[in-house]
Coordinates of C-alpha atoms in Angstrom, one line a residue:
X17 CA 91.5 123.7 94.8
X18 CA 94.1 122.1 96.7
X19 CA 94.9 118.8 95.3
X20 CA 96.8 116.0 96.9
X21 CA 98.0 112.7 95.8
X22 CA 98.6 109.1 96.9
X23 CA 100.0 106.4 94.9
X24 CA 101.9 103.0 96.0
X25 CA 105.6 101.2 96.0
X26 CA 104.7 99.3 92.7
X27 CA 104.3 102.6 91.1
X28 CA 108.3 102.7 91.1
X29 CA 107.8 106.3 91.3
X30 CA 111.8 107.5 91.7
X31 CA 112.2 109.2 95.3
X32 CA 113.1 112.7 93.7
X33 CA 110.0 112.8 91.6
X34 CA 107.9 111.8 94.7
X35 CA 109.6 114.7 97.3
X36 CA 109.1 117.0 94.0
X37 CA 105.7 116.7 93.8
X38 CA 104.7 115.8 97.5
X39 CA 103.2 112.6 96.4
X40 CA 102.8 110.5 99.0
X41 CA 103.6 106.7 98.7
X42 CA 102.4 104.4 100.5
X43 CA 104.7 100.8 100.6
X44 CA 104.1 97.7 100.1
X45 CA 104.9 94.2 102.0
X46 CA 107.1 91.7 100.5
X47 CA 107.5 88.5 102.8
X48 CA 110.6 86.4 103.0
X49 CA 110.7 83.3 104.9
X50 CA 107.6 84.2 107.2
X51 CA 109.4 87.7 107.4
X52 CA 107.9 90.9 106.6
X53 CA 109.5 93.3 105.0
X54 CA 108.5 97.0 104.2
X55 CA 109.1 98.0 100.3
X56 CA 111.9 100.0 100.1
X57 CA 112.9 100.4 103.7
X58 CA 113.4 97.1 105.3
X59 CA 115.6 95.4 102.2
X60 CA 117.3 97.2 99.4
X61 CA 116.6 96.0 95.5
X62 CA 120.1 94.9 95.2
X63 CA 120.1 92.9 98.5
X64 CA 116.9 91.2 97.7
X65 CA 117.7 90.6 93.9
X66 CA 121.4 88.9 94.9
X67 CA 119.4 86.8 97.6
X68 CA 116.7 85.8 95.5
X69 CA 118.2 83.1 93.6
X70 CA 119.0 80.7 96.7
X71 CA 115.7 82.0 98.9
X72 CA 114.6 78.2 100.0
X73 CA 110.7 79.7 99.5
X74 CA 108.9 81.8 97.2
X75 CA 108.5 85.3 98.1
X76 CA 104.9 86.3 98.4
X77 CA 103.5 89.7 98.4
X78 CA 101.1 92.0 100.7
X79 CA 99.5 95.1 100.2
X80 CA 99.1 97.1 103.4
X81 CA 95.8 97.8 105.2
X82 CA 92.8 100.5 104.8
X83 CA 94.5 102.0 107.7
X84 CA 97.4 102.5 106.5
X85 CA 95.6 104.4 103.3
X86 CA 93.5 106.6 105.6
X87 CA 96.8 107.6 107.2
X88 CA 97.9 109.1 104.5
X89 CA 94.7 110.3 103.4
X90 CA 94.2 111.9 106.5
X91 CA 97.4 113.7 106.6
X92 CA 97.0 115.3 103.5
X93 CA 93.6 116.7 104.1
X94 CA 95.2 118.2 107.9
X95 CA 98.1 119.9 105.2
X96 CA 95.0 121.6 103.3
X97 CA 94.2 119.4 100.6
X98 CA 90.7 119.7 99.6
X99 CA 90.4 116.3 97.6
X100 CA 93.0 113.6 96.9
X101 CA 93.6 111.9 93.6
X102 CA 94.9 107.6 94.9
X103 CA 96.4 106.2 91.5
X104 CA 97.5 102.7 92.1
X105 CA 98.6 99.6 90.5
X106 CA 96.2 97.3 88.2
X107 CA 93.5 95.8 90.0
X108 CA 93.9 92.6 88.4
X109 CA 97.9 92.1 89.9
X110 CA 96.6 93.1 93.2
X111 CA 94.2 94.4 96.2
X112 CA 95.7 97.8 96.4
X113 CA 93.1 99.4 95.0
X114 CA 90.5 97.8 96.6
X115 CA 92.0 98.7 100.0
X116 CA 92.4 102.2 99.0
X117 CA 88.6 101.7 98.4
X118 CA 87.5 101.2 101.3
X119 CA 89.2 103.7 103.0
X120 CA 88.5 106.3 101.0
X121 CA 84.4 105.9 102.1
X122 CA 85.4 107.1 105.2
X123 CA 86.4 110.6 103.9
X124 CA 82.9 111.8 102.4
X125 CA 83.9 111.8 98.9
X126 CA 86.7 113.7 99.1
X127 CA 89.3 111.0 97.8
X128 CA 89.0 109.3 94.2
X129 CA 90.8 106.4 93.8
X130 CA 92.2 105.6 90.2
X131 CA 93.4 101.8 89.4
X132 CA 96.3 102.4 86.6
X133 CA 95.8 99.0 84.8
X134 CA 99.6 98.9 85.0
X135 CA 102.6 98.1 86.9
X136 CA 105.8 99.8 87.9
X137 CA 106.3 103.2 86.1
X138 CA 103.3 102.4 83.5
X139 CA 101.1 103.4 87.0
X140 CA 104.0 106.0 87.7
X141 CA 103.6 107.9 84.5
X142 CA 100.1 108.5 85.2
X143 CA 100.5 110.0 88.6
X144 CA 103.4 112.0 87.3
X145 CA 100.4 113.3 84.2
X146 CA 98.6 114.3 87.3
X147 CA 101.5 115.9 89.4
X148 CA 102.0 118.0 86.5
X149 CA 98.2 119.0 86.3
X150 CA 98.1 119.8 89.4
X151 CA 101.3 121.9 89.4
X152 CA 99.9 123.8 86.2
X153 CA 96.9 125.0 88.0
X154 CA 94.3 122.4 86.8
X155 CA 91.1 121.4 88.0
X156 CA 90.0 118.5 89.6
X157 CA 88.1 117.5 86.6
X158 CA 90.8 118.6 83.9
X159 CA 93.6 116.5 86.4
X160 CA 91.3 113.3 86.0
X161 CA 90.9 113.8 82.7
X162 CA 94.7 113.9 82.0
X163 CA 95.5 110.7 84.1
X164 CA 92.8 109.1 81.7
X165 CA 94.9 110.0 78.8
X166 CA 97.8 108.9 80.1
X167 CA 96.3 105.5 81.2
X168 CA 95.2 105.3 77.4
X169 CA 98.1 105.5 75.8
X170 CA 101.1 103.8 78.4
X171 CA 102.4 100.7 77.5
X172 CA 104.7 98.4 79.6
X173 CA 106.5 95.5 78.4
X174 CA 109.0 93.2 79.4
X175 CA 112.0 90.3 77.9
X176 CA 112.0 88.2 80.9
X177 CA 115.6 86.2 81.1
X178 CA 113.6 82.8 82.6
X179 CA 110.2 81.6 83.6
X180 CA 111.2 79.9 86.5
X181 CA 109.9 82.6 89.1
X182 CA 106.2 83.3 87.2
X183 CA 106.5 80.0 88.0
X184 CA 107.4 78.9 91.0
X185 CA 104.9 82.5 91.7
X186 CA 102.0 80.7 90.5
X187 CA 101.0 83.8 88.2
X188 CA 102.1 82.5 85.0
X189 CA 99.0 83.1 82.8
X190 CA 97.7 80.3 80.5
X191 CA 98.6 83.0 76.8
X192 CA 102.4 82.2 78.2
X193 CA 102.5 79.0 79.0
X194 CA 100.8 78.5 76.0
X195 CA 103.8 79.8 73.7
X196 CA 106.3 77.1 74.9
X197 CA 107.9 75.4 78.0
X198 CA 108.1 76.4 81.1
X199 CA 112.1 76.7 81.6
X200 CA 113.1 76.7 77.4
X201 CA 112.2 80.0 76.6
X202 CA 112.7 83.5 77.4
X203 CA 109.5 85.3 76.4
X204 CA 108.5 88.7 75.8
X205 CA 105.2 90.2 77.1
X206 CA 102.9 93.4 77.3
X207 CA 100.9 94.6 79.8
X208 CA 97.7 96.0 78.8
X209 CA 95.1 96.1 81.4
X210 CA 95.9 93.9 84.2
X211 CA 96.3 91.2 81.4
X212 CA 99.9 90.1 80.2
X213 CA 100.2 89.3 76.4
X214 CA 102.4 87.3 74.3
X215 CA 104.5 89.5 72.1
X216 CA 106.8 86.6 70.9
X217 CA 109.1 83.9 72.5
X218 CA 112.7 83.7 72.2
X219 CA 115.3 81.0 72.5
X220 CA 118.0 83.2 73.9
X221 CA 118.5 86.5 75.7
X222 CA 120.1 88.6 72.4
X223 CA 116.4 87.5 70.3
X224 CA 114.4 88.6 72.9
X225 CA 116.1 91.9 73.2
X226 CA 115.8 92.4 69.7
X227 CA 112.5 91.7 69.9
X228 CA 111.5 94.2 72.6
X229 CA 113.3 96.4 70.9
X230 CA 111.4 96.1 67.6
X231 CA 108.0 96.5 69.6
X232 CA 109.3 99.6 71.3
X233 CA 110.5 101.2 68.0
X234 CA 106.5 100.2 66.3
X235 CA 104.7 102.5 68.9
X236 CA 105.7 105.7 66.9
X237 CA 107.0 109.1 68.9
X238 CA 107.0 108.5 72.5
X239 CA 106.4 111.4 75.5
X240 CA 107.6 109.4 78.4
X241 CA 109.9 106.7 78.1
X242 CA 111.8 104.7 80.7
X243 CA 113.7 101.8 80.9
X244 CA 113.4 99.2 83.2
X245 CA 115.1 96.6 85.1
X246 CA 115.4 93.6 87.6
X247 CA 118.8 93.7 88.7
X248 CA 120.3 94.3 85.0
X249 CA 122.0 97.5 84.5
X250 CA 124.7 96.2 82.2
X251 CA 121.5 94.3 80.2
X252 CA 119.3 97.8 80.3
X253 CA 122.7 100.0 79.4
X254 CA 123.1 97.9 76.1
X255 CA 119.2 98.4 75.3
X256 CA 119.6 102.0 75.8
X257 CA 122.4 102.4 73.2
X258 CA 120.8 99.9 70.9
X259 CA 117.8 102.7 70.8
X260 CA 119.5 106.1 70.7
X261 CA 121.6 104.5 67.7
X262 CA 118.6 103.4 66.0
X263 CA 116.9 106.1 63.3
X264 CA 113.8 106.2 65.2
X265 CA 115.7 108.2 68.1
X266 CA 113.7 111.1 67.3
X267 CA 111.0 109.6 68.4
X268 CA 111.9 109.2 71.8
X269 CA 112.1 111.6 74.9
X270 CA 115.2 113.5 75.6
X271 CA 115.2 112.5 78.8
X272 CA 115.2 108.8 79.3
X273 CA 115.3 107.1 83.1
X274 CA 117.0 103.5 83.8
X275 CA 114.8 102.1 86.5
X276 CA 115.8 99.1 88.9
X277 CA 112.1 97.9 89.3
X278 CA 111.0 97.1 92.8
X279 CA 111.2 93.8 94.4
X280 CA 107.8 93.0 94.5
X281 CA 107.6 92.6 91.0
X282 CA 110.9 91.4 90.8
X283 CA 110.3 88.5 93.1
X284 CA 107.5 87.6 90.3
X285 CA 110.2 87.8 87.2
X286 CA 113.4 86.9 88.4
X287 CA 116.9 88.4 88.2
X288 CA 118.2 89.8 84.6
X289 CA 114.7 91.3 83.6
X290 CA 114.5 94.1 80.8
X291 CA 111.7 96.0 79.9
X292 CA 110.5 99.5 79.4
X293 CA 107.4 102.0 80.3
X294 CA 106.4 104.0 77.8
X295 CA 103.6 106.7 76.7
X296 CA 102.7 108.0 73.3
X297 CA 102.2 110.9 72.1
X298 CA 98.8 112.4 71.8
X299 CA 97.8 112.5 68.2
X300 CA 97.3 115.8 67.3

């Protein structure tokens, strides 16, 4: 069986990975100023992350239409797919899934739409488990199966250098607020399910570094790891070598990716963001 697969912009699936595989990836719509802009195309990360500090307004997300779904669905059945595998970001951060929904009823059952209960690569990881899958020869069922895994055992987390844009968002959830104010703290989160969680709350950028660090170093031998970004290579570099220098290096993927996240999360954290997207091993 032929097996094709659809995921979205959020995913932050890098371009090379995407054209590898022949994923497709359907963009989403970040709007500045009453403006819309297609994700990735219409603005660059770096041009929207330098602007985003002195945008009068808030930038608000979109997520494109049905149609736009059953485009893509469509073209991968015409190229010979016999069922498509749609693996997009948490349900609970936006409609993606739900659009992907309801345009997969118009193709008889032949697309199954996954929500990744993640963000950024913690979504990408799983619909790079099923590229591979699908590249090794798998089934339909055995494919699913492994992007269930996957989904199991990712976790994303973040050091955010200010509140001021989950604010100024509207999405700052009450288990954050709850940890301190608004504008004093720089706090450090997990994503688990659509839900963010409290790791700790620092009072300056070095503590809360440290402190993502620690959690990354407590989820034991890693088989995808990535670092991530929001404008902050210098701040992502430093985290890097802070890991491979650590003893638990061994624990950790050879191959490690720094990721400028895309602006449609960013435009929810703010500039100088670190965090990472991990998976752990299977327990043998």
């Amino acid at each position: 069986m032929k097996i094709g697969l659809v995921t979205d912009s959020p995913a932050d699936l890098p371009l090379d990975l995407a054209e590898s595989h022949q994923i497709e990836v359907i963009p989403a719509i970040l709007i500045i100023e009453d403006r819309e802009y297609v994700d990735g195309v219409d603005i660059t990360r770096e041009q929207f992350y330098a602007q985003l500090p002195s945008m009068r307004r808030h930038p608000t997300t979109a997520a494109p239409s049905p149609l736009d779904f059953a485009a893509h669905y469509q073209k991968l059945l015409a190229d010979g797919c016999e069922h498509i595998i749609s693996i997009h970001t948490a349900e609970k951060l936006t409609s993606l899934p739900s659009f992907a929904r309801n345009a997969a009823r118009d193709f008889d059952g032949r697309v199954t739409v996954l929500e990744s209960g993640s963000l950024t690569l913690g979504t990408g990881f799983q619909v790079l488990a099923a590229a591979e899958a699908i590249a090794q020869g798998s089934g339909l069922d055995a494919v699913l199966l492994q992007v269930r895994s996957t989904r199991q055992r990712v976790r994303v987390a973040a050091a955010l250098d200010t509140m001021d844009y989950l604010r100024r968002s509207g999405r700052v959830p009450a288990a954050i607020t709850a940890i301190g104010g608004l504008l004093s703290i720089k706090p450090v989160v997990e994503l688990r399910e659509g839900a963010v969680k409290p790791i700790s709350a620092a009072r300056t950028t070095s503590q809360a570094t440290s402190a993502l660090l620690e959690f990354l170093r407590n989820l034991g031998s890693l088989e995808r790891l990535a670092i991530l970004h929001t404008n902050a290579e210098a701040r992502a570099r430093e985290f890097l070598s802070m890991l491979m220098k650590d003893k638990s290096r061994r624990n950790i993927p050879a191959e490690i990716r720094l990721l400028n996240v895309t602006s449609l999360i960013g435009a929810h954290l703010g500039p100088n963001g670190l965090g990472f997207a991990a998976v752990k091993k299977e327990l043998a």
